[in-house]
mmCIF file of C-alpha atoms in Angstrom:
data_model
loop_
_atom_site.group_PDB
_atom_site.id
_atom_site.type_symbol
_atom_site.label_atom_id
_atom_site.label_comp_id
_atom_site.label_asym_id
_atom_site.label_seq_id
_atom_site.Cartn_x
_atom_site.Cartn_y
_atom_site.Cartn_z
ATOM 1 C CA UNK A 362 82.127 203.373 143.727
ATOM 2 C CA UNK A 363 79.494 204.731 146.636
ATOM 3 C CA UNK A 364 76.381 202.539 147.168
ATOM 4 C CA UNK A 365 74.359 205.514 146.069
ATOM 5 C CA UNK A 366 76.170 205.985 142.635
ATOM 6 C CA UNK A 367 75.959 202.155 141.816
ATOM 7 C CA UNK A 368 72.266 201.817 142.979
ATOM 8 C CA UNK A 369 71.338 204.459 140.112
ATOM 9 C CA UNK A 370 73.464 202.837 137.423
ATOM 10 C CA UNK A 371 72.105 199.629 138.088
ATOM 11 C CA UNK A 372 68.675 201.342 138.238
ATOM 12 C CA UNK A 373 69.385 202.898 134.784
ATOM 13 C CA UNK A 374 70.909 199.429 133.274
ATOM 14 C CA UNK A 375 67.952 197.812 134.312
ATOM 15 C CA UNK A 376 65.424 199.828 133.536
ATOM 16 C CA UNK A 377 66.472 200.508 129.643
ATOM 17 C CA UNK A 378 66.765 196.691 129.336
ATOM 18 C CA UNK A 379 63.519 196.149 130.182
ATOM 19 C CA UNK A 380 62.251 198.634 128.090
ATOM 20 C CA UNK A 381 64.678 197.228 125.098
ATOM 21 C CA UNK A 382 63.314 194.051 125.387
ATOM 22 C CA UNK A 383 59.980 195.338 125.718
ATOM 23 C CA UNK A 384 60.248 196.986 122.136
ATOM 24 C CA UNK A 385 62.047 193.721 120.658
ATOM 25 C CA UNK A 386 59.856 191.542 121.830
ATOM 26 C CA UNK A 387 56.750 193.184 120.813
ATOM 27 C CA UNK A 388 58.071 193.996 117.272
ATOM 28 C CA UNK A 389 59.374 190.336 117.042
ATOM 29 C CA UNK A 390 55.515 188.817 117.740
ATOM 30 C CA UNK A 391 54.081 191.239 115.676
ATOM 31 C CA UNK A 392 56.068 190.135 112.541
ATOM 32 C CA UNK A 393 55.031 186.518 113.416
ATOM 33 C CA UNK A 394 51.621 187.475 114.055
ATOM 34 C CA UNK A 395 51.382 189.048 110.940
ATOM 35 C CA UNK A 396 54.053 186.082 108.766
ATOM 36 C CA UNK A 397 50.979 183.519 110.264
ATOM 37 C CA UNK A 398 47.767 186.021 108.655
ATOM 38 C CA UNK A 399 50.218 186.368 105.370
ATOM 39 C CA UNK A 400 49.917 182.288 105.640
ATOM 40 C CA UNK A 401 46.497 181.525 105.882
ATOM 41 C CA UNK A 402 45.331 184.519 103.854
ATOM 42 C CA UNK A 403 45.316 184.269 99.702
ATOM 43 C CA UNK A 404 46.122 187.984 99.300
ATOM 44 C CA UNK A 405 49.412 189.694 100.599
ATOM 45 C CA UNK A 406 48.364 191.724 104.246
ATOM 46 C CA UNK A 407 49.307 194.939 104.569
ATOM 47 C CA UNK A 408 51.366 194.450 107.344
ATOM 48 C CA UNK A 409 54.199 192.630 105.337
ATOM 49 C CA UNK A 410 54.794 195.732 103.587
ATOM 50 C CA UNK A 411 56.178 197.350 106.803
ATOM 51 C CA UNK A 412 58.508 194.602 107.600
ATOM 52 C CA UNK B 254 83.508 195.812 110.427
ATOM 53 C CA UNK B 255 82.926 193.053 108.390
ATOM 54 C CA UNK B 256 83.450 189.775 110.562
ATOM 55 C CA UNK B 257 82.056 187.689 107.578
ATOM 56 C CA UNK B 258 85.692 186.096 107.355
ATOM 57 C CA UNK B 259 85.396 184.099 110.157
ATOM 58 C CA UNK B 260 81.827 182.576 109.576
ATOM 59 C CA UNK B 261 83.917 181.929 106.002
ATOM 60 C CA UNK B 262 86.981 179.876 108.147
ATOM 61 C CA UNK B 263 84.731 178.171 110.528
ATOM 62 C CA UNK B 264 82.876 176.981 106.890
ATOM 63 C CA UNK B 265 85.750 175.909 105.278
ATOM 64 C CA UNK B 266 87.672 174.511 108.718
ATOM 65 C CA UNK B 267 88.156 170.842 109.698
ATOM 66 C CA UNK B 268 85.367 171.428 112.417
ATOM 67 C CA UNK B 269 82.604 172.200 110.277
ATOM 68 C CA UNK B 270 83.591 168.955 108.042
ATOM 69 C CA UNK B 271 83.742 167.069 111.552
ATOM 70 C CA UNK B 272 80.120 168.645 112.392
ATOM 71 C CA UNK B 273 78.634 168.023 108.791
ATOM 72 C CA UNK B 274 79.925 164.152 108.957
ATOM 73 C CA UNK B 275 79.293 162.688 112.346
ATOM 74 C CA UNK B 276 75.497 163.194 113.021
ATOM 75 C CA UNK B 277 75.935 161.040 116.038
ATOM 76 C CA UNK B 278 78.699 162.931 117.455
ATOM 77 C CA UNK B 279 76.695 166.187 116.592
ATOM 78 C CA UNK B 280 73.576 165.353 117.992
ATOM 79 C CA UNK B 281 75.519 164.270 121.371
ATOM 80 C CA UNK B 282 77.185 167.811 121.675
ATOM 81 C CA UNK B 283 73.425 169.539 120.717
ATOM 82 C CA UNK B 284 72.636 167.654 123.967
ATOM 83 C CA UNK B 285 75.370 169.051 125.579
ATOM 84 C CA UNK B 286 74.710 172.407 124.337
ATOM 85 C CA UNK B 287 70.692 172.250 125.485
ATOM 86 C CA UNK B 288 72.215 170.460 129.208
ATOM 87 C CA UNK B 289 74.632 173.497 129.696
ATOM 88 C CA UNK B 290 71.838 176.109 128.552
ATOM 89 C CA UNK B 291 69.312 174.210 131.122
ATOM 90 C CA UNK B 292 72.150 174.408 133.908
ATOM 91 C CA UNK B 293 73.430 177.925 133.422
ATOM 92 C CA UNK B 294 69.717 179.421 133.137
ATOM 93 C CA UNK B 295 68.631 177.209 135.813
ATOM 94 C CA UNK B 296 71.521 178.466 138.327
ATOM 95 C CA UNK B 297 70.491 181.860 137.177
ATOM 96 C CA UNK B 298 66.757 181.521 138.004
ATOM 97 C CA UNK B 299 67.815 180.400 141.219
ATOM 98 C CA UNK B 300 69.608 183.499 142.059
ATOM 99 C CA UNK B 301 67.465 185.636 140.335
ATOM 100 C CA UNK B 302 64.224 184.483 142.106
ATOM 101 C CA UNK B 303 66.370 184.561 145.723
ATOM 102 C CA UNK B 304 66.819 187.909 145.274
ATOM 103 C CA UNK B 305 63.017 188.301 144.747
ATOM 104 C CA UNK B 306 62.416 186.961 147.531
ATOM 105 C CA UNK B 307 60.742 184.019 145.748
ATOM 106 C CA UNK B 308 62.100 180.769 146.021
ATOM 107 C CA UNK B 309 64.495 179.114 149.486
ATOM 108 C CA UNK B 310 64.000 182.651 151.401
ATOM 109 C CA UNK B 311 65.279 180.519 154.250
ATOM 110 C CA UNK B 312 68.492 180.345 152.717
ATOM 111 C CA UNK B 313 71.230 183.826 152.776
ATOM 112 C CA UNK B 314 71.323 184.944 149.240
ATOM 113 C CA UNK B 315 74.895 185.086 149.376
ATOM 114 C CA UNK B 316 75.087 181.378 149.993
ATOM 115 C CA UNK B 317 72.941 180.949 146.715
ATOM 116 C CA UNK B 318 74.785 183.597 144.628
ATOM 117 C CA UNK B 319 78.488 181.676 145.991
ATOM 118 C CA UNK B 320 77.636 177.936 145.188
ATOM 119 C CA UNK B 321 75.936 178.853 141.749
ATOM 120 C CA UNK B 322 78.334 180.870 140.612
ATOM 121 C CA UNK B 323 80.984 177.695 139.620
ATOM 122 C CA UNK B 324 77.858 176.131 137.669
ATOM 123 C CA UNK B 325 77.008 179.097 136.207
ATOM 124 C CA UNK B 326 80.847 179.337 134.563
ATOM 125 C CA UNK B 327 80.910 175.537 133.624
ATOM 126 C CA UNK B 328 77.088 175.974 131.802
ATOM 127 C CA UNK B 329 78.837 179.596 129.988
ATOM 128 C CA UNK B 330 81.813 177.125 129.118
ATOM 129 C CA UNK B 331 79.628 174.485 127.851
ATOM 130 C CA UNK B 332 76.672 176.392 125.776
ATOM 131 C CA UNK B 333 80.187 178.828 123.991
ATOM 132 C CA UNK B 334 82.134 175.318 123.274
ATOM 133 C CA UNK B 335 79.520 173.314 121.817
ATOM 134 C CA UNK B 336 77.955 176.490 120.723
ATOM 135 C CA UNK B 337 81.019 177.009 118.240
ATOM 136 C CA UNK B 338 80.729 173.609 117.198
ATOM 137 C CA UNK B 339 77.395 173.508 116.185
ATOM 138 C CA UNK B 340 77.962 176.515 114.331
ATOM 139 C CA UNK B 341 80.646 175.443 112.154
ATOM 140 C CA UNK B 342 78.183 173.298 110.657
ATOM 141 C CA UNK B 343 75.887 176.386 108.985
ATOM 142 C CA UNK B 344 78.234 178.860 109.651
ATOM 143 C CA UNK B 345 77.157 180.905 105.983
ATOM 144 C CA UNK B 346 73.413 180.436 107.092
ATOM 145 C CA UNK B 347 74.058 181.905 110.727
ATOM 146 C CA UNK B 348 76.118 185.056 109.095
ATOM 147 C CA UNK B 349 72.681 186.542 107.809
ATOM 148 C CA UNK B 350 70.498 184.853 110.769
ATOM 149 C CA UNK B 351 68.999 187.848 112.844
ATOM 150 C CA UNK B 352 68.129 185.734 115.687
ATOM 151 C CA UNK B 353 72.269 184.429 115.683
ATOM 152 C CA UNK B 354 73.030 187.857 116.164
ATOM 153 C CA UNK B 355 70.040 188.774 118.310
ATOM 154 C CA UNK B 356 71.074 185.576 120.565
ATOM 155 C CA UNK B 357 75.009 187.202 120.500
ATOM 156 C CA UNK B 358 73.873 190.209 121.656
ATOM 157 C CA UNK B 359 71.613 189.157 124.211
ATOM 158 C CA UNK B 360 74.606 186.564 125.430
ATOM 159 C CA UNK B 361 77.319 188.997 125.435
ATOM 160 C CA UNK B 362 75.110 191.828 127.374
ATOM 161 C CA UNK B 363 73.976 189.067 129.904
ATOM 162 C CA UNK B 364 78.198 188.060 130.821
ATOM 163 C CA UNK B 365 79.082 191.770 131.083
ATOM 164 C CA UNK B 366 75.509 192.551 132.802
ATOM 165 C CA UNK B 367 76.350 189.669 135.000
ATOM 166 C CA UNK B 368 79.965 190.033 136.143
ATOM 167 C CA UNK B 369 79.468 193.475 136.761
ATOM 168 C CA UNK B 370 75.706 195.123 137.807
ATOM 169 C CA UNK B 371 74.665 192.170 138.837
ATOM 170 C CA UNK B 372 77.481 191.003 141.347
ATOM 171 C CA UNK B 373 77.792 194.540 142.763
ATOM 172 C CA UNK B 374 74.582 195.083 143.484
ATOM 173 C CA UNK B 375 73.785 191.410 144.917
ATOM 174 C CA UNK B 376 76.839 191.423 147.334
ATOM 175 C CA UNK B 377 75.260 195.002 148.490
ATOM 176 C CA UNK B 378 72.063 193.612 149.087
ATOM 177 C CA UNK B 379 69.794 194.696 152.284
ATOM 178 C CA UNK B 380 69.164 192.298 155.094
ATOM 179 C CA UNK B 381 65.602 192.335 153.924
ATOM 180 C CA UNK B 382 66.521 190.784 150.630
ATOM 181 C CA UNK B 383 69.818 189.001 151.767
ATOM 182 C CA UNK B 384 69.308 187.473 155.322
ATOM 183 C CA UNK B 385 72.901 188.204 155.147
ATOM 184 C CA UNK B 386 73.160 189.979 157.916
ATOM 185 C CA UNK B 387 73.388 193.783 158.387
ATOM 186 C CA UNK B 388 75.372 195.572 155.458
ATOM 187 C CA UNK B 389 76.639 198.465 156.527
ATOM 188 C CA UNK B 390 75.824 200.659 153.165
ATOM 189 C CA UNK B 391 73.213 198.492 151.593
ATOM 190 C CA UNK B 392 71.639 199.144 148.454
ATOM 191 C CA UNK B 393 67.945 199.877 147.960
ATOM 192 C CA UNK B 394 65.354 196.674 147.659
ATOM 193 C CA UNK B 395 63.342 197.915 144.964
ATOM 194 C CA UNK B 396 67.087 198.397 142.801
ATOM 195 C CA UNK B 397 67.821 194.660 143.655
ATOM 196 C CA UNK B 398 64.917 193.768 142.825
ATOM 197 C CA UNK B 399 64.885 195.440 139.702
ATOM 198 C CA UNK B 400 68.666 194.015 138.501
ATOM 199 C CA UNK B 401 66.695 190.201 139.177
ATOM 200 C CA UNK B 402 64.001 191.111 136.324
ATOM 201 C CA UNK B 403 66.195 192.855 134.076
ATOM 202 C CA UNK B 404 68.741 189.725 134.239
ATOM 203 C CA UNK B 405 66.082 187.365 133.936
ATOM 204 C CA UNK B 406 64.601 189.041 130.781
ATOM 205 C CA UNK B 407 68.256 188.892 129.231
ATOM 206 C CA UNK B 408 68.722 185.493 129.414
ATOM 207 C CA UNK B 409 65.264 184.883 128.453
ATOM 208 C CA UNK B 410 65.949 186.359 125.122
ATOM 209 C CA UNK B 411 69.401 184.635 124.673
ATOM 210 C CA UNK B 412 67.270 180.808 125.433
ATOM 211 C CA UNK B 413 64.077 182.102 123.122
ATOM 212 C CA UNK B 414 66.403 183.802 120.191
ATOM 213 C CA UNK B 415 68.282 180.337 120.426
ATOM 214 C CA UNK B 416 65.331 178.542 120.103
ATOM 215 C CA UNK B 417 64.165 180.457 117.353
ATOM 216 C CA UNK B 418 67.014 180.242 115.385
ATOM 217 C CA UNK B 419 66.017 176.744 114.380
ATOM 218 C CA UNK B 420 62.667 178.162 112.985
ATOM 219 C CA UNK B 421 63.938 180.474 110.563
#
């Protein structure tokens, strides 16, 4: 494999797993964030409907 | 495919019994499982942050990326041995756990990532990165540099989905 070819693949890799864990990691505290307001709240938020 | 079966085998196999029995002997290999974890991400860092141009930029990368490779296999060996261990003991809870799985994923993409991106890429790395010397067909900084944050952000998930398995 040329330098050239590997430098965009690992480029590419890199870039969409940054972006994946990006999105995973954002949905993942916003489903805590909103499990810890469905805790100290009395009523049900809206949020845990869209979990 | 349904893989249920074997979180069904592991339940019902002399191991989980072992595990479920012997909380000293279980504790003692959740140490060992934590000690690997702390080793292989700590080797890791150290490479990772090298080629960042971070930490011991005194030091050729491909010195650092050579020694810590051997620790790097013993801590894989370590966190999948006493990893299946522990595991045998709620193997029916872990089936349905979405950070197990999360944690799999993020394991199994950080090996291949490794043994393959990862090692290319570092053993091409430019003199400005490297001190290794001039490569004669180096690739670019910025893509080194790059493969570092991405590899760091893997195992990052595999230690925090770990982690986080015990919370759920």
């Amino acid at each position: 494999m040329t330098t050239n070819t590997l430098g965009k693949i690992a480029a590419l890799c890199s870039v969409v797993i940054i972006i994946g864990w990006g999105i995973y990691w954002g949905v993942q505290v916003q489903d805590t964030m909103c499990l810890l307001e469905a805790s100290e709240s009395i009523d049900m938020p809206e949020c845990l409907e869209n979990m | 495919m349904d893989i249920v079966f074997i979180f069904e085998w592991l339940d019902a196999s002399w191991l989980s019994d072992l595990a479920r029995t012997s909380a000293g002997l279980f504790s003692m290999v959740q140490a060992v499982h934590i000690l690997s974890m702390i080793m292989l991400c700590g080797m890791i860092i150290l490479g990772d942050l090298r080629m960042l141009n971070v930490v011991l930029t005194g030091v050729p990368s491909a010195v650092i990326i050579q020694n810590t490779k051997k620790w790097i296999y013993i801590g894989l060996a370590g966190i999948i041995l006493s990893g299946i261990y522990e595991s045998s003991a709620i193997a029916m809870k872990l089936a349905t756990n979405s950070f197990f799985w999360a944690k799999m994923a993020g394991l199994a993409m950080g090996i291949i990532f490794m043994l393959s991106v990862r090692s290319a890429v570092y053993s091409r790395a430019p003199e400005v990165i490297g001190s290794n010397g001039s490569q004669s067909d180096p690739v670019d900084a910025w893509v080194v540099k790059l493969v570092a944050v991405a590899h760091l952000f893997i195992w990052f998930s595999v230690a925090a989905n770990g982690r986080w398995i015990g919370f759920s």
